[in-house]
Amino acid sequence: MERRVNNLTHKTSAYFYRTLYCVFLFTILSVYSLSAQQKELDSGIKYTINSITVTGEQGFNEKTVIAFTGLKIGDRIYIPGEKLSAVTKKLWEQHLFSDIAFYVTNMEGDKVDLELYIVELPKLNEVIIEGLRKGKVKEIIKDNELTKGTKITKNLITTTKNYITSKYKEQGFYNTNVVLTLVPYTDSIGNELGKNIKILIDKGKRVKVKSIDFNGNQELSDKKLRRFMKNVKKKNPVRFYKRSKYTETNFEEDKGTLIEKYKEHGYRDARVISDTLIVNSEKNISLILDIEEGQKYYFGDIRFIGNSVYTDNFLRQYVGIQKGEVYNGTLLKERIEDNSDPDARDLTNLYQNNGYLAVDINPVEVAIRKDTIDFEIRIMERNEFYFDHVTVVGNEKTNDHVIYRELRTRPGQKYSKRNVVRTIRELGQLGFFDAEQLTPNFKNVDQNNGLVDLEYSVKEKGSSQIELQGGYGGGGFVGTLGLSFNNFSLRNIFNAEAYKPLPMGDGQKLSLRAQASSFYQTYSVSLTEPWLGGKKPIQLSTSFSHTIQYLYNFNTRERDEDSKFLITGGSVGLAKRLKWPDDYFQLSQAVSFQHYNLKNYNTGLFTFGDGYSNNLAYTIGLSRNSTSANPIYPRFGSQFSVSVKLTPPYSAFGSTDFSALATEREELVDFLQTNPTDVDANERISEIDQERFKWLEYYKIKFGGTWYTTIKGDLVLSSKAEFGFLAAYNQDRGVPPFERFFLGGDGLGSFSLDGREVIQLRGYPNQSLSSVDGNTIYNKFTLELRYPVTLKQLASIYVLAFMEGGGAYDGFKEYNPFILSRSAGVGIRIFMPAFGLLGIDFGYGFDPVLNGIEPNGWETHFIIGQQF
């Protein structure tokens, strides 16, 4: 047994060495042969193509492929050489193949047979995604362009997988797992036609942060540091406005915020040494951050280098940082250049608003003495710049003169950043252009001569609107049709060629509106010219309206056409942009007249069924609007207005003794308490009231203010306050039953017969917080938090949450601004150029309506064309 093993071992050893010898000999011969061939191909000799064949896994026609390469039989080329390299590169650039190679299959003398080996990328047939809702599936397919026929590359597979993983990790699904496989797609006889991509997505549970702890912090507590972290929050069941979730991007941003906060407190060298993520479970993690605070520093000497336009003392006062103050790196950066506010009071704006377009300002630490840092603020002022050419592009409908008259930048003027920003705002406020796409483009910047061209790029949007609304108000259905042409051209109204479909482009506003129900009709027309005469921003406004109200029986739902109430009126107004206190102010004046005519109209609204009243009034108002460029979604700024509407004091120069009439009326009212059916007494009261209100006498004061504050990014807080007051000159004549305030609801479906003003207050039915006769005083306060879904040209959409309160009172004896009807809720706004502002709000009234007991509860409000 042992011998046989030895013999076997001996034979195996001999066989092994013989095999090794053969392999070595074959290898030497092969290398020699290949070397000879390579040497022959590299010798710089051109070879003639004898034949070309195409092989590999592909479905293209061979002749088509050869023709695309540009190679032909008989061509003389170097092998290898630039020609074949260029062909290979050309094929790769088509993104159709996963493998490309040229082979020499035969060589006789200087003739070669070429083989082009290509492997075509598979085509995508269908994407199958499991683990998501249908809407999310469509989103992933769209974002990754996974359309049928797309070539499937390794890069497509990798980017799709990474996109899905990153997408859901950014939503807090930290354990997202994505499995992507290719499944052959064949025809009925088994021929492969392409591939299906099957994607299995397991998002797992949304990961929440159980705890956030810090080590090494002495000066700032854990609680403060956690508060500074705006994105990653620990779990808190009480906090509803910011849910807890972890994403790497947000965590890195918060770490940067922590360092910035430390710098604001003087800790210039603060840093996050390390951070640890502890996985507690599939749903919970804990974070531990190790902080090194470093030393607390103070500002030392601040010197200015390179300044010639402004003195050191002026710049030092402008920066506003004193020696000995706690070091604040964030504040210093903002005083140099605050990119978050285009109108910021910083050094860069100081220079750029005075012509120095190319100014460069850098703060440099020049010395650190114990806990004190000295700075040099190095300024490169360069040349003053002037505008050479100022142009506008993109306006297809709006005429040039409408745009150019709004420009604050003119050729030859000194460059001013403030004027550029203001021009963008003015163009956006016109409402003719997409405010989100208004951009100033600086061109041909000539450093030597200090010249620059400025081009404003605008994008037109639809400026005409149609108003269609229906509502139930006043006991019946009320329908409204309105047309607003906000960029109308009155001068082309008789020019047939300008009707496309209407004459547009001169910036005028024409509005037509009709409202009707089974017993009520009103018609109105208004025209506004923003630049009267075309030279100065003086706005002319005119309007005319006519209303017919028939006596209506709400039980039988029949109207009496022999009993009606007619209102005919009009107004003419002028508004002028002021230069003082600043040019955001506007002074407006208007004269209005309404004629109220009652014909056999006997209701409880008026004591006289046949008669009339005239309302001739003068209104003067002062307003200021400094909001951002987008009027639909302002991000910053404010707007306020105060107005006084008053009639002539007829009592002062008339001969009627209203004191005697008031005394007589009181006696008659007392008499009717015991004799309610006395005809003579009732008729006399009607006569007295007819005399009192033949010409209305009153004054009306209103104030409104709105402030917009950017909280973070596009999140905006709108704060609003309103106040209104109606009174009479002559108390014996009394406050008229017209022009009163009615509080509550959304105003939709309400109709105005007596000049009343409906004050919207969500969470309550229309006019439910006022008496039947209305009120003479009101105030209202609103807080609204807004966030945009999209601000694109076709539609601007934002969601909102609101809290508001308001009250209505009869005289200052009852007035108490702290007794309010309160509400809160949520809503959405959609602005489409063709339809204007649309929306819906869900408001909860915390207090009862007038004469109610229980809180009003939830109300749904439809918003069409008006803002709260």
Coordinates of N, CA and C in Angstrom, one line a residue, residues 325-472:
E325 N -16.8 95.6 23.2 CA -18.0 94.8 23.1 C -17.6 93.3 22.9
V326 N -18.5 92.4 23.4 CA -18.3 91.0 23.2 C -18.2 90.7 21.7
Y327 N -17.2 89.9 21.3 CA -17.0 89.5 19.9 C -18.3 88.8 19.4
N328 N -18.7 89.3 18.2 CA -19.9 88.7 17.5 C -19.5 88.6 16.1
G329 N -19.1 87.5 15.6 CA -18.7 87.3 14.2 C -19.8 87.4 13.3
T330 N -21.0 86.9 13.7 CA -22.2 87.0 12.8 C -22.6 88.5 12.6
L331 N -22.6 89.2 13.7 CA -23.0 90.7 13.6 C -22.0 91.4 12.7
L332 N -20.7 91.2 12.9 CA -19.7 91.8 12.1 C -19.9 91.5 10.6
K333 N -20.2 90.3 10.3 CA -20.4 89.9 8.9 C -21.6 90.6 8.3
E334 N -22.7 90.7 9.1 CA -23.9 91.4 8.7 C -23.7 92.9 8.5
R335 N -22.8 93.5 9.3 CA -22.6 94.9 9.2 C -21.7 95.2 8.0
I336 N -21.0 94.2 7.5 CA -20.2 94.4 6.3 C -21.1 94.1 5.1
E337 N -21.8 93.0 5.1 CA -22.7 92.7 4.0 C -23.8 91.7 4.5
D338 N -25.0 92.1 4.5 CA -26.1 91.3 5.0 C -26.9 90.8 3.7
N339 N -26.6 89.6 3.3 CA -27.2 89.0 2.1 C -28.7 88.7 2.3
S340 N -29.1 88.6 3.5 CA -30.5 88.3 3.8 C -31.5 89.4 3.5
D341 N -31.0 90.6 3.5 CA -31.9 91.8 3.3 C -31.3 92.8 2.3
P342 N -31.9 92.9 1.1 CA -31.4 93.8 0.1 C -31.3 95.3 0.5
D343 N -32.1 95.6 1.5 CA -32.1 97.0 2.0 C -31.4 97.2 3.3
A344 N -30.5 96.2 3.7 CA -29.8 96.2 5.0 C -28.9 97.5 5.1
R345 N -28.8 97.9 6.3 CA -27.9 99.0 6.6 C -26.5 98.5 6.9
D346 N -25.8 98.2 5.8 CA -24.4 97.6 5.9 C -23.5 98.4 5.0
L347 N -22.1 98.2 5.2 CA -21.1 98.9 4.5 C -21.2 98.7 3.0
T348 N -21.5 97.5 2.5 CA -21.6 97.2 1.1 C -22.7 98.0 0.5
N349 N -23.8 98.0 1.1 CA -24.9 98.8 0.5 C -24.6 100.3 0.6
L350 N -23.9 100.8 1.6 CA -23.5 102.2 1.7 C -22.8 102.6 0.5
Y351 N -21.8 101.8 0.1 CA -21.0 102.1 -1.1 C -21.8 101.9 -2.4
Q352 N -22.5 100.7 -2.5 CA -23.2 100.4 -3.7 C -24.4 101.3 -4.0
N353 N -25.0 101.9 -3.0 CA -26.0 102.9 -3.2 C -25.5 104.2 -3.6
N354 N -24.2 104.4 -3.7 CA -23.6 105.6 -4.1 C -22.6 105.4 -5.2
G355 N -22.9 104.4 -6.0 CA -22.1 104.3 -7.3 C -21.0 103.3 -7.3
Y356 N -20.6 102.7 -6.2 CA -19.5 101.8 -6.2 C -19.9 100.4 -6.3
L357 N -20.2 100.1 -7.6 CA -20.7 98.7 -7.9 C -19.7 97.6 -7.6
A358 N -18.4 97.8 -7.8 CA -17.4 96.8 -7.7 C -16.7 96.8 -6.3
V359 N -17.2 97.5 -5.3 CA -16.6 97.6 -4.1 C -16.4 96.3 -3.4
D360 N -15.2 96.1 -2.8 CA -14.9 94.8 -2.1 C -14.5 95.1 -0.7
I361 N -15.2 94.6 0.3 CA -14.9 94.9 1.7 C -14.7 93.6 2.4
N362 N -13.5 93.5 3.1 CA -13.2 92.3 3.9 C -12.7 92.6 5.3
P363 N -13.3 92.0 6.3 CA -12.7 92.2 7.7 C -11.6 91.2 7.9
V364 N -10.5 91.6 8.4 CA -9.4 90.8 8.6 C -8.9 90.9 10.1
E365 N -8.7 89.8 10.7 CA -8.1 89.8 12.1 C -6.6 90.0 12.0
V366 N -6.2 91.1 12.6 CA -4.7 91.4 12.5 C -4.0 91.2 13.8
A367 N -4.7 91.0 14.9 CA -3.9 90.8 16.1 C -4.9 90.2 17.1
I368 N -4.4 89.3 17.9 CA -5.2 88.7 19.0 C -4.3 88.9 20.3
R369 N -4.8 89.7 21.2 CA -4.1 90.0 22.4 C -4.9 89.5 23.6
K370 N -4.5 88.3 24.1 CA -5.2 87.6 25.1 C -6.7 87.3 24.7
D371 N -7.6 88.1 25.2 CA -9.0 87.9 24.8 C -9.6 89.0 23.9
T372 N -8.7 89.7 23.3 CA -9.1 90.9 22.5 C -8.6 90.7 21.0
I373 N -9.5 90.9 20.1 CA -9.2 90.8 18.7 C -9.3 92.1 18.0
D374 N -8.2 92.5 17.3 CA -8.1 93.7 16.5 C -8.4 93.4 15.1
F375 N -9.2 94.3 14.4 CA -9.6 94.1 13.1 C -9.1 95.2 12.2
E376 N -8.9 94.8 10.9 CA -8.7 95.8 9.8 C -9.8 95.5 8.8
I377 N -10.6 96.5 8.5 CA -11.7 96.4 7.5 C -11.1 96.9 6.2
R378 N -10.7 96.1 5.3 CA -10.0 96.5 4.1 C -11.0 96.7 3.0
I379 N -10.9 97.9 2.4 CA -11.9 98.3 1.4 C -11.2 98.6 0.1
M380 N -11.7 98.0 -0.9 CA -11.2 98.3 -2.3 C -12.4 99.0 -3.0
E381 N -12.4 100.3 -3.0 CA -13.5 101.1 -3.5 C -13.7 101.0 -5.0
R382 N -12.6 101.0 -5.7 CA -12.6 101.1 -7.2 C -13.4 102.3 -7.7
N383 N -13.8 102.2 -9.0 CA -14.4 103.4 -9.6 C -15.9 103.5 -9.3
E384 N -16.3 104.8 -9.4 CA -17.8 105.0 -9.4 C -18.3 104.5 -10.8
F385 N -19.5 103.9 -10.7 CA -20.1 103.4 -12.0 C -21.3 104.2 -12.3
Y386 N -21.6 104.3 -13.7 CA -22.7 105.0 -14.2 C -23.4 104.0 -15.2
F387 N -24.7 104.1 -15.3 CA -25.5 103.3 -16.2 C -25.2 103.9 -17.6
D388 N -24.8 103.0 -18.5 CA -24.6 103.4 -19.9 C -25.9 103.1 -20.7
H389 N -26.4 101.9 -20.7 CA -27.7 101.5 -21.4 C -28.6 100.8 -20.4
V390 N -29.8 101.1 -20.4 CA -30.8 100.4 -19.5 C -31.9 99.9 -20.5
T391 N -32.1 98.6 -20.5 CA -33.1 98.0 -21.4 C -34.0 97.0 -20.7
V392 N -35.1 96.7 -21.3 CA -36.0 95.7 -20.8 C -36.3 94.7 -21.9
V393 N -36.3 93.4 -21.5 CA -36.5 92.3 -22.5 C -37.6 91.4 -21.9
G394 N -38.4 90.8 -22.8 CA -39.4 89.8 -22.4 C -40.8 90.3 -22.4
N395 N -41.0 91.6 -22.6 CA -42.4 92.2 -22.6 C -43.0 92.0 -24.0
E396 N -44.0 91.2 -24.1 CA -44.6 90.9 -25.4 C -45.9 91.6 -25.5
K397 N -46.6 91.9 -24.4 CA -47.9 92.5 -24.4 C -47.8 94.0 -23.9
T398 N -47.1 94.1 -22.8 CA -47.0 95.4 -22.2 C -46.2 96.4 -23.0
N399 N -46.7 97.5 -23.3 CA -45.9 98.5 -24.1 C -44.7 99.0 -23.3
D400 N -43.6 99.4 -24.0 CA -42.4 99.8 -23.4 C -42.6 101.0 -22.5
H401 N -43.4 102.0 -22.8 CA -43.5 103.2 -22.0 C -44.1 102.9 -20.7
V402 N -44.9 101.8 -20.6 CA -45.5 101.4 -19.3 C -44.5 100.9 -18.3
I403 N -43.5 100.2 -18.9 CA -42.4 99.7 -18.1 C -41.4 100.8 -17.7
Y404 N -40.9 101.5 -18.8 CA -39.8 102.5 -18.6 C -40.2 103.6 -17.6
R405 N -41.5 103.9 -17.5 CA -41.9 105.0 -16.6 C -41.8 104.5 -15.1
E406 N -41.7 103.2 -14.9 CA -41.5 102.7 -13.5 C -40.1 102.5 -13.1
L407 N -39.1 102.6 -14.1 CA -37.7 102.4 -13.8 C -37.1 103.5 -12.9
R408 N -36.4 103.1 -11.9 CA -35.7 104.1 -11.1 C -34.2 104.2 -11.5
T409 N -33.8 103.5 -12.6 CA -32.5 103.6 -13.1 C -32.5 104.1 -14.6
R410 N -31.7 105.1 -14.8 CA -31.8 105.8 -16.1 C -30.3 105.8 -16.7
P411 N -30.2 105.8 -18.0 CA -28.8 106.0 -18.6 C -28.2 107.3 -18.2
G412 N -26.9 107.2 -17.8 CA -26.3 108.4 -17.3 C -26.3 108.6 -15.8
Q413 N -27.2 107.9 -15.1 CA -27.3 108.0 -13.7 C -26.2 107.2 -13.0
K414 N -25.9 107.7 -11.8 CA -24.9 106.9 -11.0 C -25.6 105.6 -10.5
Y415 N -24.8 104.6 -10.5 CA -25.3 103.2 -10.1 C -25.8 103.3 -8.6
S416 N -26.9 102.7 -8.4 CA -27.4 102.6 -7.0 C -28.1 101.3 -6.9
K417 N -27.7 100.5 -6.0 CA -28.3 99.2 -5.7 C -29.7 99.4 -5.2
R418 N -29.9 100.4 -4.4 CA -31.3 100.7 -3.9 C -32.3 100.9 -5.0
N419 N -31.8 101.6 -6.0 CA -32.7 101.9 -7.2 C -33.0 100.7 -8.0
V420 N -32.0 99.8 -8.1 CA -32.3 98.6 -8.9 C -33.3 97.7 -8.1
V421 N -33.1 97.5 -6.8 CA -34.0 96.7 -6.0 C -35.4 97.4 -6.1
R422 N -35.5 98.7 -6.0 CA -36.8 99.3 -6.0 C -37.5 99.2 -7.3
T423 N -36.7 99.2 -8.4 CA -37.3 99.0 -9.7 C -37.9 97.6 -9.9
I424 N -37.2 96.6 -9.4 CA -37.7 95.2 -9.4 C -39.1 95.2 -8.6
R425 N -39.1 95.9 -7.5 CA -40.3 95.9 -6.7 C -41.5 96.5 -7.5
E426 N -41.2 97.7 -8.1 CA -42.2 98.4 -8.8 C -42.8 97.6 -10.0
L427 N -41.9 96.9 -10.7 CA -42.3 96.1 -11.8 C -43.2 94.9 -11.3
G428 N -42.8 94.3 -10.2 CA -43.6 93.2 -9.7 C -44.9 93.7 -9.2
Q429 N -45.0 94.9 -8.6 CA -46.3 95.4 -8.1 C -47.3 95.7 -9.2
L430 N -46.8 95.9 -10.4 CA -47.7 96.2 -11.5 C -48.7 95.1 -11.7
G431 N -48.2 93.8 -11.4 CA -49.1 92.7 -11.6 C -49.2 92.1 -13.0
F432 N -48.3 92.7 -13.9 CA -48.3 92.2 -15.3 C -47.3 91.1 -15.5
F433 N -46.3 91.0 -14.6 CA -45.2 90.1 -14.8 C -45.1 89.1 -13.7
D434 N -44.4 88.0 -13.9 CA -44.2 87.0 -12.9 C -43.1 87.5 -12.0
A435 N -43.5 87.9 -10.8 CA -42.6 88.6 -9.8 C -41.5 87.7 -9.4
E436 N -41.6 86.4 -9.5 CA -40.6 85.4 -9.0 C -39.5 85.3 -10.1
Q437 N -39.7 85.8 -11.3 CA -38.8 85.7 -12.4 C -38.2 87.0 -12.9
L438 N -38.5 88.1 -12.1 CA -37.9 89.4 -12.5 C -36.5 89.4 -12.1
T439 N -35.6 89.7 -13.0 CA -34.1 89.7 -12.7 C -33.4 90.9 -13.4
P440 N -32.5 91.5 -12.7 CA -31.7 92.5 -13.3 C -30.4 91.9 -13.7
N441 N -30.0 92.1 -15.0 CA -28.7 91.5 -15.5 C -27.7 92.6 -15.8
F442 N -26.6 92.5 -15.2 CA -25.5 93.5 -15.5 C -24.7 93.0 -16.6
K443 N -24.5 93.9 -17.6 CA -23.7 93.5 -18.8 C -22.7 94.6 -19.1
N444 N -21.6 94.1 -19.8 CA -20.6 95.0 -20.3 C -20.1 95.9 -19.2
V445 N -19.6 95.3 -18.1 CA -19.1 96.0 -17.0 C -17.7 96.5 -17.4
D446 N -17.6 97.8 -17.5 CA -16.3 98.5 -17.9 C -15.6 99.1 -16.7
Q447 N -14.6 98.4 -16.2 CA -14.0 98.8 -15.0 C -13.2 100.1 -15.2
N448 N -12.6 100.3 -16.4 CA -11.7 101.4 -16.6 C -12.5 102.7 -16.7
N449 N -13.7 102.7 -17.4 CA -14.5 103.9 -17.6 C -15.6 104.0 -16.6
G450 N -15.8 103.0 -15.8 CA -16.9 103.0 -14.8 C -18.3 103.0 -15.4
L451 N -18.5 102.2 -16.5 CA -19.8 102.1 -17.1 C -20.3 100.7 -17.0
V452 N -21.6 100.6 -17.0 CA -22.3 99.3 -16.9 C -23.6 99.4 -17.6
D453 N -24.0 98.3 -18.3 CA -25.3 98.2 -19.0 C -26.2 97.4 -18.1
L454 N -27.4 97.7 -18.0 CA -28.4 97.0 -17.1 C -29.6 96.6 -17.9
E455 N -29.9 95.3 -17.9 CA -31.0 94.7 -18.6 C -32.0 94.1 -17.6
Y456 N -33.2 94.5 -17.6 CA -34.3 93.9 -16.8 C -35.0 92.9 -17.6
S457 N -35.0 91.6 -17.1 CA -35.7 90.5 -17.8 C -37.0 90.3 -17.2
V458 N -38.1 90.4 -17.9 CA -39.4 90.2 -17.4 C -40.1 89.1 -18.1
K459 N -41.1 88.5 -17.5 CA -41.9 87.4 -18.1 C -43.3 87.7 -17.9
E460 N -44.0 87.9 -19.0 CA -45.4 88.3 -19.0 C -46.3 87.2 -18.3
K461 N -47.3 87.6 -17.6 CA -48.3 86.6 -17.1 C -49.7 87.2 -17.5
G462 N -50.7 86.3 -17.4 CA -52.0 86.8 -17.7 C -52.5 87.9 -16.7
S463 N -53.0 89.0 -17.1 CA -53.3 90.0 -16.2 C -54.8 90.3 -16.2
S464 N -55.6 89.6 -17.0 CA -57.0 89.8 -17.0 C -57.6 88.7 -16.2
Q465 N -58.7 89.0 -15.5 CA -59.4 88.0 -14.6 C -60.9 88.0 -14.8
I466 N -61.4 86.8 -14.6 CA -62.8 86.6 -14.6 C -63.3 86.2 -13.2
E467 N -64.4 86.8 -12.8 CA -64.9 86.4 -11.4 C -66.2 85.8 -11.6
L468 N -66.3 84.5 -11.2 CA -67.6 83.8 -11.2 C -67.8 83.3 -9.8
Q469 N -68.9 83.7 -9.1 CA -69.1 83.2 -7.8 C -70.6 83.1 -7.6
G470 N -70.9 82.2 -6.7 CA -72.3 82.0 -6.3 C -72.4 81.8 -4.8
G471 N -73.4 82.3 -4.1 CA -73.5 82.2 -2.7 C -74.9 82.4 -2.2
Y472 N -75.2 82.0 -1.0 CA -76.5 82.2 -0.5 C -76.5 83.3 0.5

